[in-house]
Amino acid sequence: MTGEFDAEKLAGTDADGEGVLSWRALLAEAEQRFRSAADTIGLAPGGAGTEARWVVEEASGFEGAEFDHGLDQLATVRGVARFDRMVRRRLAGEPIQYVLGHWPFRHLDLMVDHRVLIPRPETEVVTEHALAELNRVSRGSEVVLAADLGTGSGAIGLSLAVEHRRAQIWLSDRSPDAIAVARANLAGIGGPATRVNIVEGSWFEPFGPDLLGRFALVVSNPPYVRHRLELDRSVADWEPAEALLAAEDGMAELLHLVETSPRWLRPDGALVLEFSPEQAPVVHERARHHFAEAEVFQDLAGLDRGIVARHPRPVGQSG
Ligand SMILES: C[S@@+](CC[C@H](N)C(=O)[O-])C[C@H]1O[C@@H](n2cnc3c(N)ncnc32)[C@H](O)[C@@H]1O
């Protein structure tokens, strides 16, 4: 089978909506088409089979052990239509995460689409450091306040809410689209959602003055890319530019957060930021000016990926 898919032809059109092609045949078709297009859609060797499986899982609804047993069942017309749409989108270069519509991040399965950045494995490491800071500061049954600024899908902040049972979390983003996605994801986390507030606006702007000096943790993965040309095509063409690009060689938002967060933090609180490896020296230097301690940490590839800055110096006494 080559060329365009035709859901009705592929599946047949009998009264029950049951078709003539098995999911196994569709899996093979998707894998072959992804493999042929691998270079143009930026698919790594071996990725075609994995992505074809994800698409069939999504279209068929089969998961885990069910998947292998379900492969010999005939696909329904509706199932083939879903499969067809997903394969076409992926072949047009759209990232697989948007095509599937959800993506795992730590313990969560987050809804993602073109309105938000796709959450990255590096950011899981940043979240681990943020969680460690919350654990350091919180004692006994005390409720601790944390803020995830530029929350996007809600990846960092919602993880904190699920993984730290005494944290009250504020999520903010300037993009109304991102806020809508974060709210949809909030609805999916169950009980911990009662400890989360989502607000729209630039960095700390949406917070009232009653929150000054009260956060145990401020964490952010802000935009930090210098120029669109530094991005892979699949990122530049599909992910929101306002989530990625920052002025002043990518440093503007990082330095703004280093300078403004001390007044929102408790004396024992911490700022945790994600950045690009070459930005580490400048962010470190600025953080040591505004905080008593600052340590750069590495991602899973061993690259400088973020900073933990603890104990903000009182405003006006930056050292
Ligand atoms: C790199 S994305 C991070 C998204 C998410 N936190 C993650 O790690 O996957 C940066 C986010 O910051 C938001 N953003 C950009 N400028 C902002 C600003 N001035 N105030 C608040 N949010 C901002 C963008 O809308 C985007 O959602």
XYZ file of N, CA, C and O and ligand atoms in Angstrom, residues 105 115-120 123 148-156 172-175 178 201-204 220-224 242-244 253 274, ligand 1:
171
model
N 5.881 13.199 31.992
C 6.864 14.047 32.687
C 6.864 13.603 34.143
O 5.843 13.723 34.827
N 0.324 24.983 21.827
C 0.280 26.188 22.677
C 1.374 26.201 23.728
O 1.625 27.241 24.346
N 2.002 25.045 23.961
C 3.019 24.978 25.031
C 4.278 24.252 24.569
O 4.236 23.400 23.674
N 5.384 24.579 25.247
C 6.629 23.849 25.028
C 6.431 22.382 25.406
O 5.736 22.076 26.375
N 7.060 21.499 24.653
C 7.045 20.078 25.019
C 7.978 19.909 26.215
O 9.148 20.316 26.155
N 7.503 19.362 27.325
C 8.385 19.217 28.495
C 9.547 18.277 28.186
O 9.366 17.231 27.564
N 10.764 18.684 28.612
C 11.990 17.975 28.265
C 12.550 17.180 29.455
O 12.337 17.562 30.616
N 14.344 19.134 32.120
C 13.498 19.840 33.083
C 13.049 18.898 34.206
O 12.727 19.343 35.311
N 6.106 28.297 40.403
C 6.676 27.852 39.124
C 6.310 28.928 38.111
O 5.147 29.057 37.713
N 7.308 29.715 37.706
C 7.054 30.857 36.825
C 7.328 30.476 35.370
O 8.370 29.912 35.062
N 6.398 30.837 34.470
C 6.502 30.393 33.073
C 6.190 28.912 33.030
O 6.942 28.110 32.500
N 5.030 28.576 33.562
C 4.713 27.162 33.817
C 4.416 26.351 32.566
O 4.541 25.125 32.562
N 4.012 27.004 31.465
C 3.708 26.260 30.228
C 2.637 25.211 30.480
O 1.535 25.520 30.964
N 2.947 23.963 30.214
C 2.000 22.857 30.425
C 1.708 22.615 31.904
O 0.817 21.838 32.243
N 2.514 23.240 32.780
C 2.380 22.987 34.227
C 3.351 21.928 34.702
O 3.299 21.499 35.867
N 4.258 21.502 33.823
C 5.120 20.342 34.107
C 5.799 20.423 35.478
O 5.682 19.498 36.285
N 6.510 21.515 35.742
C 7.291 21.593 36.987
C 6.347 21.743 38.187
O 6.409 20.964 39.145
N 2.472 30.466 37.247
C 2.127 31.644 36.448
C 2.709 31.524 35.049
O 3.706 30.826 34.832
N 2.055 32.193 34.119
C 2.565 32.281 32.751
C 1.948 33.525 32.114
O 0.809 33.893 32.434
N 2.712 34.135 31.199
C 2.214 35.327 30.509
C 1.256 34.939 29.378
O 0.464 35.758 28.925
N 1.382 33.707 28.895
C 0.593 33.291 27.731
C -0.759 32.714 28.160
O -0.813 31.706 28.877
N -0.999 29.079 27.268
C -0.315 28.166 28.189
C -1.146 27.979 29.452
O -1.264 26.859 29.977
N 0.074 36.222 33.881
C 0.792 37.500 33.932
C 2.286 37.262 33.864
O 2.756 36.129 33.877
N 3.018 38.386 33.804
C 4.466 38.290 33.634
C 5.160 38.012 34.971
O 4.969 38.747 35.941
N 5.926 36.945 35.020
C 6.714 36.542 36.188
C 5.958 36.759 37.506
O 4.933 36.132 37.705
N 6.439 37.676 38.388
C 5.793 37.826 39.706
C 4.586 38.779 39.677
O 3.901 38.914 40.683
N 11.959 28.166 37.789
C 11.541 28.551 36.445
C 12.439 27.926 35.382
O 13.643 27.797 35.580
N 11.815 27.562 34.289
C 12.515 27.219 33.054
C 12.093 28.294 32.061
O 11.166 28.119 31.293
N 12.763 29.463 32.111
C 12.300 30.599 31.298
C 12.817 30.481 29.861
O 13.676 29.633 29.579
N 12.336 31.323 28.956
C 12.933 31.351 27.615
C 14.408 31.754 27.751
O 14.715 32.693 28.487
N 15.314 31.027 27.066
C 16.734 31.399 27.179
C 17.520 31.181 25.889
O 18.744 31.162 25.897
N 7.617 32.293 21.848
C 7.661 33.070 23.099
C 8.044 32.208 24.298
O 8.367 32.722 25.365
N 8.036 30.882 24.108
C 8.474 29.992 25.194
C 9.981 29.767 25.131
O 10.564 29.237 26.081
N 10.590 30.148 24.013
C 11.987 29.766 23.773
C 12.958 30.938 23.722
O 14.060 30.868 24.273
N 15.643 37.137 30.532
C 14.673 36.638 31.515
C 15.375 35.962 32.693
O 14.956 36.097 33.846
N 16.524 26.864 35.176
C 17.135 26.088 34.081
C 17.756 27.059 33.089
O 17.234 28.154 32.872
C 10.762 27.318 28.199
S 9.011 27.441 28.446
C 8.846 26.431 29.904
C 7.516 25.758 30.044
C 7.483 24.741 31.207
N 7.798 25.376 32.466
C 8.452 23.600 30.962
O 9.495 23.591 31.604
O 8.172 22.749 30.128
C 8.902 29.088 29.051
C 7.509 29.548 29.467
O 7.635 30.886 29.976
C 6.537 31.654 29.538
N 6.950 33.066 29.566
C 7.723 33.746 28.682
N 7.888 35.012 29.095
C 7.202 35.135 30.270
C 6.995 36.200 31.191
N 7.519 37.421 30.998
N 6.243 35.956 32.286
C 5.711 34.719 32.516
N 5.865 33.682 31.668
C 6.608 33.882 30.567
C 6.213 31.111 28.155
O 4.880 31.416 27.795
C 6.475 29.613 28.346
O 5.306 28.944 28.748
